[in-house]
Amino acid sequence: MPCNCCEITDSAFSEAEARAELRTYRKRGPAHQTKLILEAIRALGLKHAELLDVGGGIGAIHHELLEDVVHEVTHVDASSAYLKEAREEAARRGHGEHVNFIHADFTDIASELPKADIVTLDRVVCCYPDFRRLLKASAEHSRRALAFTYPRETWYLRIAFRIGNFFQRLRKDPFRIFLHPVVEMDALLKREGFERISLRRLFVWEMACYQRV
Ligand SMILES: C[S@@+](CC[C@H](N)C(=O)[O-])C[C@H]1O[C@@H](n2cnc3c(N)ncnc32)[C@H](O)[C@@H]1O
């Protein structure tokens, strides 16, 4: 699909936002939905694993999992502002040598990347129009597990997303948020050889963790 998603996403996530998210993370730890991913991954009992974090933002997932579960990380992100904060935080924690930071739309460069044991996408599918392409490429890169969070298909989020996108159009900002069909995402991952092993819900976010069968 022709899409300048990387450029659009890059300008949607500013340096100020990225710095503010890192400050919040340092003060309060991972966000609630991120904690659900961390718990699901830790429950798998893996050690010395390789992680591919797609759209990892300030890198909360790998900052945490490098403490006990993973030893090598590839962090691909379309936002240079987030990557900058993630890199600085990784260095501050002494993890710098274990993380490969790549600035790109993951779907554009997926074929050049090696597989990993675990693939994570925390609040990423909702920023990307073509969830099939994104999830298929993510699934193909996972040897063991894939965990992701996405907005729930509820009436209040449908309204909120419509309003959000309406204001984006008014501002002439091409960035959009997407409420992708959960049933279709689930079916796609099953076709790729995964089974869902956990599903947890918050008010906005849902976390699903899949394991390769
Ligand atoms: C809402 S932020 C979430 C960041 C982080 N995962 C978190 O939960 O705090 C979405 C992130 O996904 C990234 N992103 C969206 N689509 C992407 C794609 N196709 N390839 C790489 N990164 C992508 C954005 O650049 C952004 O950093």
Coordinates of C-alpha atoms and ligand atoms in Angstrom, one line a residue:
M1 CA 0.0 0.0 0.0
P2 CA 1.6 3.3 -0.9
C3 CA 1.8 5.3 2.3
N4 CA 4.1 8.0 3.7
C5 CA 3.2 6.6 7.1
C6 CA 6.7 7.1 8.5
E7 CA 6.7 10.8 7.7
I8 CA 3.2 11.3 9.0
T9 CA 3.9 9.4 12.2
D10 CA 7.2 11.2 12.7
S11 CA 5.5 14.6 12.7
A12 CA 2.6 13.3 14.9
F13 CA 4.9 12.5 17.8
S14 CA 6.8 15.6 18.8
E15 CA 10.0 15.9 20.9
A16 CA 8.0 17.6 23.7
E17 CA 5.6 14.7 23.9
A18 CA 8.4 12.2 23.9
R19 CA 10.2 14.0 26.7
A20 CA 7.0 14.3 28.7
E21 CA 6.4 10.5 28.3
L22 CA 9.9 9.7 29.4
R23 CA 9.5 12.0 32.5
T24 CA 6.2 10.2 33.4
Y25 CA 7.8 6.8 32.9
R26 CA 10.7 7.7 35.2
K27 CA 8.4 9.0 37.8
R28 CA 5.6 6.3 37.7
G29 CA 7.0 3.3 35.8
P30 CA 5.2 1.7 32.8
A31 CA 1.7 2.7 31.8
H32 CA -1.2 0.3 32.8
Q33 CA -1.5 -1.2 29.4
T34 CA 2.2 -1.7 29.1
K35 CA 2.2 -3.5 32.4
L36 CA -0.3 -6.0 31.0
I37 CA 2.2 -6.8 28.1
L38 CA 5.0 -7.1 30.6
E39 CA 3.0 -9.5 32.8
A40 CA 1.9 -11.6 29.8
I41 CA 5.5 -11.9 28.5
R42 CA 7.0 -12.7 32.0
A43 CA 4.3 -15.4 32.4
L44 CA 5.9 -17.2 29.4
G45 CA 9.0 -17.9 31.6
L46 CA 11.5 -17.1 28.8
K47 CA 15.1 -16.1 29.6
H48 CA 17.8 -14.5 27.4
A49 CA 15.2 -13.9 24.8
E50 CA 15.4 -11.7 21.7
L51 CA 12.8 -8.9 21.5
L52 CA 11.5 -7.0 18.5
D53 CA 9.6 -4.0 19.8
V54 CA 7.7 -2.4 17.0
G55 CA 6.7 1.3 17.7
G56 CA 8.3 1.0 21.1
G57 CA 8.1 4.8 21.8
I58 CA 10.3 5.7 24.7
G59 CA 11.2 2.0 25.1
A60 CA 9.4 1.2 28.3
I61 CA 9.0 -2.5 27.3
H62 CA 12.7 -3.1 26.7
H63 CA 13.9 -1.0 29.6
E64 CA 11.8 -3.3 31.8
L65 CA 12.4 -6.7 30.1
L66 CA 16.2 -6.2 29.7
E67 CA 16.2 -6.6 33.5
D68 CA 15.1 -10.2 33.5
V69 CA 13.7 -11.7 30.3
V70 CA 15.5 -10.4 27.2
H71 CA 19.1 -9.8 26.3
E72 CA 18.9 -8.4 22.7
V73 CA 16.4 -5.9 21.4
T74 CA 15.5 -4.4 18.1
H75 CA 13.4 -1.3 18.5
V76 CA 11.9 0.0 15.3
D77 CA 10.0 3.2 15.4
A78 CA 8.7 5.7 12.9
S79 CA 9.2 8.6 15.3
S80 CA 12.7 10.0 15.6
A81 CA 11.7 12.0 18.7
Y82 CA 10.7 8.8 20.6
L83 CA 13.7 7.0 19.4
K84 CA 16.0 9.7 20.7
E85 CA 14.5 9.5 24.2
A86 CA 14.5 5.7 24.2
R87 CA 18.2 5.6 23.2
E88 CA 19.1 8.1 26.0
E89 CA 17.2 6.1 28.6
A90 CA 18.7 2.8 27.4
A91 CA 22.2 4.3 27.8
R92 CA 21.3 5.7 31.2
R93 CA 20.3 2.2 32.3
G94 CA 23.4 0.6 30.9
H95 CA 21.4 -1.2 28.2
G96 CA 22.7 0.7 25.2
E97 CA 24.7 -2.1 23.8
H98 CA 21.8 -4.5 23.9
V99 CA 19.4 -2.4 21.8
N100 CA 19.5 -1.8 18.1
F101 CA 17.4 1.3 17.3
I102 CA 16.0 1.7 13.8
H103 CA 14.1 4.7 12.5
A104 CA 11.7 3.4 9.9
D105 CA 8.2 2.3 9.2
F106 CA 8.5 -1.4 10.3
T107 CA 6.5 -2.7 7.3
D108 CA 9.0 -1.1 4.9
I109 CA 12.0 -2.8 6.4
A110 CA 10.6 -5.9 7.9
S111 CA 12.1 -8.2 5.2
E112 CA 15.6 -7.0 6.2
L113 CA 15.2 -7.7 9.9
P114 CA 15.9 -11.0 11.7
K115 CA 13.3 -12.9 13.7
A116 CA 13.0 -12.5 17.4
D117 CA 11.5 -14.7 20.2
I118 CA 9.1 -12.1 21.3
V119 CA 7.4 -9.3 19.2
T120 CA 5.5 -6.5 21.0
L121 CA 3.4 -3.6 19.7
D122 CA 2.1 -1.4 22.5
R123 CA -0.6 1.1 21.2
V124 CA 0.8 0.9 17.7
V125 CA -1.8 -0.7 15.4
C126 CA -4.2 2.2 16.2
C127 CA -1.7 4.6 14.6
Y128 CA -1.4 2.6 11.4
P129 CA -4.0 2.3 8.6
D130 CA -3.1 -1.1 7.3
F131 CA -3.3 -3.4 10.3
R132 CA -3.1 -6.5 8.2
R133 CA 0.3 -5.6 6.7
L134 CA 1.6 -4.5 10.1
L135 CA 0.4 -7.5 12.0
K136 CA 1.4 -10.0 9.4
A137 CA 4.9 -8.7 9.2
S138 CA 5.1 -8.7 13.0
A139 CA 3.8 -12.3 13.2
E140 CA 6.3 -13.5 10.6
H141 CA 9.1 -12.1 12.8
S142 CA 8.0 -13.9 16.0
R143 CA 9.4 -17.3 16.8
R144 CA 7.6 -17.7 20.2
A145 CA 5.2 -14.9 21.2
L146 CA 3.5 -11.7 20.1
A147 CA 1.8 -9.3 22.5
F148 CA 0.0 -6.2 21.6
T149 CA -2.4 -3.6 22.9
Y150 CA -5.1 -1.9 20.9
P151 CA -8.1 0.3 21.6
R152 CA -11.3 -1.7 22.5
E153 CA -14.2 -1.7 20.0
T154 CA -16.6 0.1 22.3
W155 CA -19.3 2.7 21.5
Y156 CA -17.5 5.4 23.5
L157 CA -14.2 4.9 21.7
R158 CA -15.9 4.9 18.3
I159 CA -17.3 8.3 19.1
A160 CA -14.0 9.5 20.6
F161 CA -12.0 8.4 17.5
R162 CA -14.5 10.0 15.1
I163 CA -14.2 13.3 17.0
G164 CA -10.4 13.0 17.2
N165 CA -10.1 12.4 13.4
F166 CA -12.6 15.1 12.7
F167 CA -10.3 17.6 14.5
Q168 CA -7.3 16.2 12.7
R169 CA -9.0 16.9 9.3
L170 CA -9.9 20.4 10.5
R171 CA -6.2 21.0 11.4
K172 CA -5.2 19.5 8.0
D173 CA -3.0 17.1 9.9
P174 CA -2.8 13.8 8.0
F175 CA -2.3 11.7 11.1
R176 CA -5.3 9.5 12.0
I177 CA -6.2 7.0 14.7
F178 CA -7.8 3.7 13.9
L179 CA -10.2 1.3 15.7
H180 CA -9.3 -1.9 13.9
P181 CA -11.6 -4.9 14.0
V182 CA -10.4 -7.2 16.8
V183 CA -12.0 -10.3 15.3
E184 CA -10.0 -9.8 12.1
M185 CA -6.8 -9.1 13.9
D186 CA -7.3 -12.3 15.9
A187 CA -8.1 -14.3 12.8
L188 CA -5.0 -13.0 11.0
L189 CA -2.7 -14.0 13.9
K190 CA -4.4 -17.5 14.1
R191 CA -3.7 -17.9 10.3
E192 CA -0.1 -17.0 11.0
G193 CA 0.2 -20.0 13.4
F194 CA -0.6 -18.4 16.8
E195 CA -3.0 -19.1 19.5
R196 CA -4.2 -16.4 22.0
I197 CA -3.1 -17.3 25.5
S198 CA -4.2 -14.2 27.3
L199 CA -6.6 -11.3 26.9
R200 CA -7.0 -8.5 29.4
R201 CA -9.0 -5.3 29.3
L202 CA -8.8 -1.8 30.6
F203 CA -11.3 1.0 30.0
V204 CA -9.6 2.0 26.7
W205 CA -7.0 -0.6 25.9
E206 CA -7.1 -4.3 25.4
M207 CA -4.0 -6.5 25.6
A208 CA -3.8 -9.8 23.8
C209 CA -0.8 -12.2 24.0
Y210 CA -0.3 -14.9 21.4
Q211 CA 2.0 -17.9 21.4
R212 CA 3.2 -19.8 18.3
V213 CA 1.5 -23.2 18.3
Ligands
LIG1 C1 1.0 5.8 20.6 S1 2.7 5.6 20.3 C2 3.1 4.2 21.5 C3 4.5 4.2 21.9 C4 4.8 3.1 22.9 N1 4.7 1.8 22.3 C5 3.9 3.2 24.1 O1 2.9 2.5 24.2 O2 4.2 4.1 24.9 C6 2.8 4.8 18.8 C7 4.2 4.5 18.3 O3 4.2 3.6 17.2 C8 5.1 4.1 16.2 N2 4.6 3.5 14.9 C9 3.4 3.6 14.4 N3 3.3 2.9 13.2 C10 4.6 2.4 13.1 C11 5.2 1.6 12.0 N4 4.5 1.2 11.0 N5 6.5 1.3 12.1 C12 7.2 1.7 13.2 N6 6.7 2.5 14.2 C13 5.4 2.8 14.1 C14 5.0 5.6 16.4 O4 6.1 6.2 15.8 C15 4.9 5.8 17.9 O5 6.2 5.8 18.5

